[in-house]
Amino acid sequence: MSQLKETAIEVASLLDAEVEVTGETCLVKKKRQLNIHTDQNNFSCMLELDISFKKLKDNGHAMNIAEILLLPEELPAFTAAWSSFYRPLPVNFKQRCETNPNIVCLHLESMECPKDFAARLSAALQALEPLESIS
């Protein structure tokens, strides 16, 4: 089994997700339900998180990219868990946040071992579980 496929299987396990390997890219298929409350309406939607890694190198590092949709009230818990993970963020880590009144889109990008990126992402998503039971 190739290093890419082995890594993909481990990432799938860490994120409790499915993976699809195409060429040098691994797409992670993980769904998340969001319940959006506005002044007059409530929406419940199932979203697929956009997570991938590509160009796995011999040293085990790859370009990891994730686009995570959050409710505004979830952002502090997610970012706290993300940044306080036991493995420090790599120096080349990039983060960008786009917001509107009802949803936040967090773009995350780093060059590191995909298993480390997936474990950090899993911990950050697990930090949201207590908030999900409240909504």
JSON list of C-alpha atoms in Angstrom, two decimals:
[
{"chain": "A", "resi": 1, "resn": "MET", "atom": "CA", "xyz": [0.00, 0.00, 0.00]},
{"chain": "A", "resi": 2, "resn": "SER", "atom": "CA", "xyz": [1.35, 3.45, -0.89]},
{"chain": "A", "resi": 3, "resn": "GLN", "atom": "CA", "xyz": [2.29, 6.06, 1.71]},
{"chain": "A", "resi": 4, "resn": "LEU", "atom": "CA", "xyz": [-0.52, 8.29, 0.37]},
{"chain": "A", "resi": 5, "resn": "LYS", "atom": "CA", "xyz": [-3.18, 5.60, 0.82]},
{"chain": "A", "resi": 6, "resn": "GLU", "atom": "CA", "xyz": [-1.91, 4.65, 4.29]},
{"chain": "A", "resi": 7, "resn": "THR", "atom": "CA", "xyz": [-1.99, 8.30, 5.35]},
{"chain": "A", "resi": 8, "resn": "ALA", "atom": "CA", "xyz": [-5.47, 8.72, 3.86]},
{"chain": "A", "resi": 9, "resn": "ILE", "atom": "CA", "xyz": [-6.78, 5.77, 5.89]},
{"chain": "A", "resi": 10, "resn": "GLU", "atom": "CA", "xyz": [-5.30, 7.20, 9.10]},
{"chain": "A", "resi": 11, "resn": "VAL", "atom": "CA", "xyz": [-6.76, 10.66, 8.37]},
{"chain": "A", "resi": 12, "resn": "ALA", "atom": "CA", "xyz": [-10.17, 9.09, 7.71]},
{"chain": "A", "resi": 13, "resn": "SER", "atom": "CA", "xyz": [-10.01, 7.34, 11.08]},
{"chain": "A", "resi": 14, "resn": "LEU", "atom": "CA", "xyz": [-8.96, 10.51, 12.94]},
{"chain": "A", "resi": 15, "resn": "LEU", "atom": "CA", "xyz": [-11.79, 12.56, 11.43]},
{"chain": "A", "resi": 16, "resn": "ASP", "atom": "CA", "xyz": [-14.39, 9.78, 11.37]},
{"chain": "A", "resi": 17, "resn": "ALA", "atom": "CA", "xyz": [-14.82, 10.47, 7.67]},
{"chain": "A", "resi": 18, "resn": "GLU", "atom": "CA", "xyz": [-14.51, 8.91, 4.25]},
{"chain": "A", "resi": 19, "resn": "VAL", "atom": "CA", "xyz": [-11.62, 9.68, 1.93]},
{"chain": "A", "resi": 20, "resn": "GLU", "atom": "CA", "xyz": [-11.10, 9.61, -1.81]},
{"chain": "A", "resi": 21, "resn": "VAL", "atom": "CA", "xyz": [-7.61, 9.49, -3.30]},
{"chain": "A", "resi": 22, "resn": "THR", "atom": "CA", "xyz": [-7.19, 10.87, -6.81]},
{"chain": "A", "resi": 23, "resn": "GLY", "atom": "CA", "xyz": [-3.68, 11.27, -8.17]},
{"chain": "A", "resi": 24, "resn": "GLU", "atom": "CA", "xyz": [-1.65, 13.15, -5.53]},
{"chain": "A", "resi": 25, "resn": "THR", "atom": "CA", "xyz": [-4.72, 14.52, -3.73]},
{"chain": "A", "resi": 26, "resn": "CYS", "atom": "CA", "xyz": [-6.74, 13.09, -0.87]},
{"chain": "A", "resi": 27, "resn": "LEU", "atom": "CA", "xyz": [-10.25, 14.51, -0.42]},
{"chain": "A", "resi": 28, "resn": "VAL", "atom": "CA", "xyz": [-11.81, 14.01, 3.01]},
{"chain": "A", "resi": 29, "resn": "LYS", "atom": "CA", "xyz": [-15.58, 13.69, 3.03]},
{"chain": "A", "resi": 30, "resn": "LYS", "atom": "CA", "xyz": [-16.97, 14.74, 6.40]},
{"chain": "A", "resi": 31, "resn": "LYS", "atom": "CA", "xyz": [-20.44, 16.09, 7.00]},
{"chain": "A", "resi": 32, "resn": "ARG", "atom": "CA", "xyz": [-21.63, 18.48, 9.66]},
{"chain": "A", "resi": 33, "resn": "GLN", "atom": "CA", "xyz": [-25.12, 19.62, 10.54]},
{"chain": "A", "resi": 34, "resn": "LEU", "atom": "CA", "xyz": [-25.67, 23.31, 11.24]},
{"chain": "A", "resi": 35, "resn": "ASN", "atom": "CA", "xyz": [-28.78, 24.75, 12.85]},
{"chain": "A", "resi": 36, "resn": "ILE", "atom": "CA", "xyz": [-28.98, 28.42, 11.90]},
{"chain": "A", "resi": 37, "resn": "HIS", "atom": "CA", "xyz": [-31.33, 30.63, 13.88]},
{"chain": "A", "resi": 38, "resn": "THR", "atom": "CA", "xyz": [-32.33, 34.06, 12.60]},
{"chain": "A", "resi": 39, "resn": "ASP", "atom": "CA", "xyz": [-34.86, 36.47, 14.04]},
{"chain": "A", "resi": 40, "resn": "GLN", "atom": "CA", "xyz": [-37.68, 34.96, 12.02]},
{"chain": "A", "resi": 41, "resn": "ASN", "atom": "CA", "xyz": [-36.49, 31.58, 10.73]},
{"chain": "A", "resi": 42, "resn": "ASN", "atom": "CA", "xyz": [-34.66, 28.45, 11.75]},
{"chain": "A", "resi": 43, "resn": "PHE", "atom": "CA", "xyz": [-32.69, 26.45, 9.20]},
{"chain": "A", "resi": 44, "resn": "SER", "atom": "CA", "xyz": [-31.12, 23.05, 9.57]},
{"chain": "A", "resi": 45, "resn": "CYS", "atom": "CA", "xyz": [-28.68, 21.98, 6.89]},
{"chain": "A", "resi": 46, "resn": "MET", "atom": "CA", "xyz": [-26.17, 19.20, 6.36]},
{"chain": "A", "resi": 47, "resn": "LEU", "atom": "CA", "xyz": [-22.90, 20.52, 4.95]},
{"chain": "A", "resi": 48, "resn": "GLU", "atom": "CA", "xyz": [-19.87, 18.70, 3.65]},
{"chain": "A", "resi": 49, "resn": "LEU", "atom": "CA", "xyz": [-16.67, 20.15, 5.05]},
{"chain": "A", "resi": 50, "resn": "ASP", "atom": "CA", "xyz": [-14.02, 20.88, 2.44]},
{"chain": "A", "resi": 51, "resn": "ILE", "atom": "CA", "xyz": [-10.87, 19.12, 3.69]},
{"chain": "A", "resi": 52, "resn": "SER", "atom": "CA", "xyz": [-7.95, 17.85, 1.62]},
{"chain": "A", "resi": 53, "resn": "PHE", "atom": "CA", "xyz": [-4.25, 17.23, 1.50]},
{"chain": "A", "resi": 54, "resn": "LYS", "atom": "CA", "xyz": [-2.04, 16.97, -1.55]},
{"chain": "A", "resi": 55, "resn": "LYS", "atom": "CA", "xyz": [1.51, 16.41, -2.73]},
{"chain": "A", "resi": 56, "resn": "LEU", "atom": "CA", "xyz": [2.58, 14.14, 0.14]},
{"chain": "A", "resi": 57, "resn": "LYS", "atom": "CA", "xyz": [6.36, 14.32, 0.45]},
{"chain": "A", "resi": 58, "resn": "ASP", "atom": "CA", "xyz": [8.79, 11.59, 1.54]},
{"chain": "A", "resi": 59, "resn": "ASN", "atom": "CA", "xyz": [9.12, 13.31, 4.95]},
{"chain": "A", "resi": 60, "resn": "GLY", "atom": "CA", "xyz": [5.38, 12.81, 5.51]},
{"chain": "A", "resi": 61, "resn": "HIS", "atom": "CA", "xyz": [4.42, 16.46, 5.05]},
{"chain": "A", "resi": 62, "resn": "ALA", "atom": "CA", "xyz": [1.74, 17.63, 2.62]},
{"chain": "A", "resi": 63, "resn": "MET", "atom": "CA", "xyz": [-0.25, 20.76, 1.83]},
{"chain": "A", "resi": 64, "resn": "ASN", "atom": "CA", "xyz": [-3.34, 20.54, 4.05]},
{"chain": "A", "resi": 65, "resn": "ILE", "atom": "CA", "xyz": [-6.37, 22.70, 3.31]},
{"chain": "A", "resi": 66, "resn": "ALA", "atom": "CA", "xyz": [-9.71, 22.95, 5.10]},
{"chain": "A", "resi": 67, "resn": "GLU", "atom": "CA", "xyz": [-12.71, 25.20, 4.76]},
{"chain": "A", "resi": 68, "resn": "ILE", "atom": "CA", "xyz": [-14.90, 24.90, 7.85]},
{"chain": "A", "resi": 69, "resn": "LEU", "atom": "CA", "xyz": [-18.35, 26.47, 8.21]},
{"chain": "A", "resi": 70, "resn": "LEU", "atom": "CA", "xyz": [-19.24, 27.50, 11.75]},
{"chain": "A", "resi": 71, "resn": "LEU", "atom": "CA", "xyz": [-21.91, 29.41, 13.56]},
{"chain": "A", "resi": 72, "resn": "PRO", "atom": "CA", "xyz": [-20.55, 32.73, 14.91]},
{"chain": "A", "resi": 73, "resn": "GLU", "atom": "CA", "xyz": [-20.92, 31.51, 18.50]},
{"chain": "A", "resi": 74, "resn": "GLU", "atom": "CA", "xyz": [-18.81, 28.41, 17.69]},
{"chain": "A", "resi": 75, "resn": "LEU", "atom": "CA", "xyz": [-15.77, 30.33, 16.43]},
{"chain": "A", "resi": 76, "resn": "PRO", "atom": "CA", "xyz": [-14.17, 31.00, 19.86]},
{"chain": "A", "resi": 77, "resn": "ALA", "atom": "CA", "xyz": [-14.40, 27.34, 20.97]},
{"chain": "A", "resi": 78, "resn": "PHE", "atom": "CA", "xyz": [-13.12, 26.07, 17.62]},
{"chain": "A", "resi": 79, "resn": "THR", "atom": "CA", "xyz": [-10.15, 28.46, 17.41]},
{"chain": "A", "resi": 80, "resn": "ALA", "atom": "CA", "xyz": [-9.21, 27.90, 21.07]},
{"chain": "A", "resi": 81, "resn": "ALA", "atom": "CA", "xyz": [-9.12, 24.13, 20.59]},
{"chain": "A", "resi": 82, "resn": "TRP", "atom": "CA", "xyz": [-7.33, 24.51, 17.25]},
{"chain": "A", "resi": 83, "resn": "SER", "atom": "CA", "xyz": [-4.56, 26.75, 18.60]},
{"chain": "A", "resi": 84, "resn": "SER", "atom": "CA", "xyz": [-4.10, 24.99, 21.96]},
{"chain": "A", "resi": 85, "resn": "PHE", "atom": "CA", "xyz": [-3.65, 21.52, 20.43]},
{"chain": "A", "resi": 86, "resn": "TYR", "atom": "CA", "xyz": [-0.67, 19.68, 21.93]},
{"chain": "A", "resi": 87, "resn": "ARG", "atom": "CA", "xyz": [1.30, 19.94, 18.67]},
{"chain": "A", "resi": 88, "resn": "PRO", "atom": "CA", "xyz": [2.24, 23.53, 17.84]},
{"chain": "A", "resi": 89, "resn": "LEU", "atom": "CA", "xyz": [1.03, 25.05, 14.59]},
{"chain": "A", "resi": 90, "resn": "PRO", "atom": "CA", "xyz": [3.68, 25.05, 11.86]},
{"chain": "A", "resi": 91, "resn": "VAL", "atom": "CA", "xyz": [5.30, 28.39, 11.10]},
{"chain": "A", "resi": 92, "resn": "ASN", "atom": "CA", "xyz": [3.80, 28.39, 7.59]},
{"chain": "A", "resi": 93, "resn": "PHE", "atom": "CA", "xyz": [0.21, 28.08, 8.88]},
{"chain": "A", "resi": 94, "resn": "LYS", "atom": "CA", "xyz": [-2.33, 30.39, 7.20]},
{"chain": "A", "resi": 95, "resn": "GLN", "atom": "CA", "xyz": [-5.83, 31.21, 8.41]},
{"chain": "A", "resi": 96, "resn": "ARG", "atom": "CA", "xyz": [-8.49, 33.43, 6.89]},
{"chain": "A", "resi": 97, "resn": "CYS", "atom": "CA", "xyz": [-11.97, 34.10, 8.19]},
{"chain": "A", "resi": 98, "resn": "GLU", "atom": "CA", "xyz": [-15.01, 35.30, 6.25]},
{"chain": "A", "resi": 99, "resn": "THR", "atom": "CA", "xyz": [-18.13, 36.21, 8.20]},
{"chain": "A", "resi": 100, "resn": "ASN", "atom": "CA", "xyz": [-21.72, 37.20, 7.75]},
{"chain": "A", "resi": 101, "resn": "PRO", "atom": "CA", "xyz": [-24.34, 37.55, 10.49]},
{"chain": "A", "resi": 102, "resn": "ASN", "atom": "CA", "xyz": [-25.29, 33.85, 10.50]},
{"chain": "A", "resi": 103, "resn": "ILE", "atom": "CA", "xyz": [-22.24, 31.87, 9.40]},
{"chain": "A", "resi": 104, "resn": "VAL", "atom": "CA", "xyz": [-18.45, 31.97, 9.54]},
{"chain": "A", "resi": 105, "resn": "CYS", "atom": "CA", "xyz": [-16.20, 30.37, 6.94]},
{"chain": "A", "resi": 106, "resn": "LEU", "atom": "CA", "xyz": [-12.76, 29.55, 8.31]},
{"chain": "A", "resi": 107, "resn": "HIS", "atom": "CA", "xyz": [-10.03, 28.75, 5.76]},
{"chain": "A", "resi": 108, "resn": "LEU", "atom": "CA", "xyz": [-7.09, 26.80, 7.20]},
{"chain": "A", "resi": 109, "resn": "GLU", "atom": "CA", "xyz": [-3.89, 25.89, 5.36]},
{"chain": "A", "resi": 110, "resn": "SER", "atom": "CA", "xyz": [-0.60, 24.37, 6.47]},
{"chain": "A", "resi": 111, "resn": "MET", "atom": "CA", "xyz": [2.34, 22.31, 5.30]},
{"chain": "A", "resi": 112, "resn": "GLU", "atom": "CA", "xyz": [2.65, 19.51, 7.86]},
{"chain": "A", "resi": 113, "resn": "CYS", "atom": "CA", "xyz": [1.89, 15.85, 8.36]},
{"chain": "A", "resi": 114, "resn": "PRO", "atom": "CA", "xyz": [-1.77, 15.28, 7.36]},
{"chain": "A", "resi": 115, "resn": "LYS", "atom": "CA", "xyz": [-2.28, 13.12, 10.46]},
{"chain": "A", "resi": 116, "resn": "ASP", "atom": "CA", "xyz": [-1.28, 16.07, 12.70]},
{"chain": "A", "resi": 117, "resn": "PHE", "atom": "CA", "xyz": [-3.57, 18.43, 10.77]},
{"chain": "A", "resi": 118, "resn": "ALA", "atom": "CA", "xyz": [-6.44, 15.92, 10.99]},
{"chain": "A", "resi": 119, "resn": "ALA", "atom": "CA", "xyz": [-5.93, 15.30, 14.72]},
{"chain": "A", "resi": 120, "resn": "ARG", "atom": "CA", "xyz": [-5.92, 19.07, 15.40]},
{"chain": "A", "resi": 121, "resn": "LEU", "atom": "CA", "xyz": [-9.02, 19.53, 13.26]},
{"chain": "A", "resi": 122, "resn": "SER", "atom": "CA", "xyz": [-10.77, 16.63, 14.98]},
{"chain": "A", "resi": 123, "resn": "ALA", "atom": "CA", "xyz": [-10.04, 18.13, 18.42]},
{"chain": "A", "resi": 124, "resn": "ALA", "atom": "CA", "xyz": [-11.39, 21.52, 17.29]},
{"chain": "A", "resi": 125, "resn": "LEU", "atom": "CA", "xyz": [-14.57, 19.95, 15.89]},
{"chain": "A", "resi": 126, "resn": "GLN", "atom": "CA", "xyz": [-15.04, 17.93, 19.09]},
{"chain": "A", "resi": 127, "resn": "ALA", "atom": "CA", "xyz": [-14.86, 21.18, 21.07]},
{"chain": "A", "resi": 128, "resn": "LEU", "atom": "CA", "xyz": [-18.09, 22.17, 19.30]},
{"chain": "A", "resi": 129, "resn": "GLU", "atom": "CA", "xyz": [-20.07, 19.14, 20.47]},
{"chain": "A", "resi": 130, "resn": "PRO", "atom": "CA", "xyz": [-21.18, 20.69, 23.81]},
{"chain": "A", "resi": 131, "resn": "LEU", "atom": "CA", "xyz": [-22.39, 23.76, 21.90]},
{"chain": "A", "resi": 132, "resn": "GLU", "atom": "CA", "xyz": [-24.34, 21.60, 19.43]},
{"chain": "A", "resi": 133, "resn": "SER", "atom": "CA", "xyz": [-26.35, 20.02, 22.25]},
{"chain": "A", "resi": 134, "resn": "ILE", "atom": "CA", "xyz": [-27.44, 23.49, 23.43]},
{"chain": "A", "resi": 135, "resn": "SER", "atom": "CA", "xyz": [-28.82, 24.66, 20.07]}
]
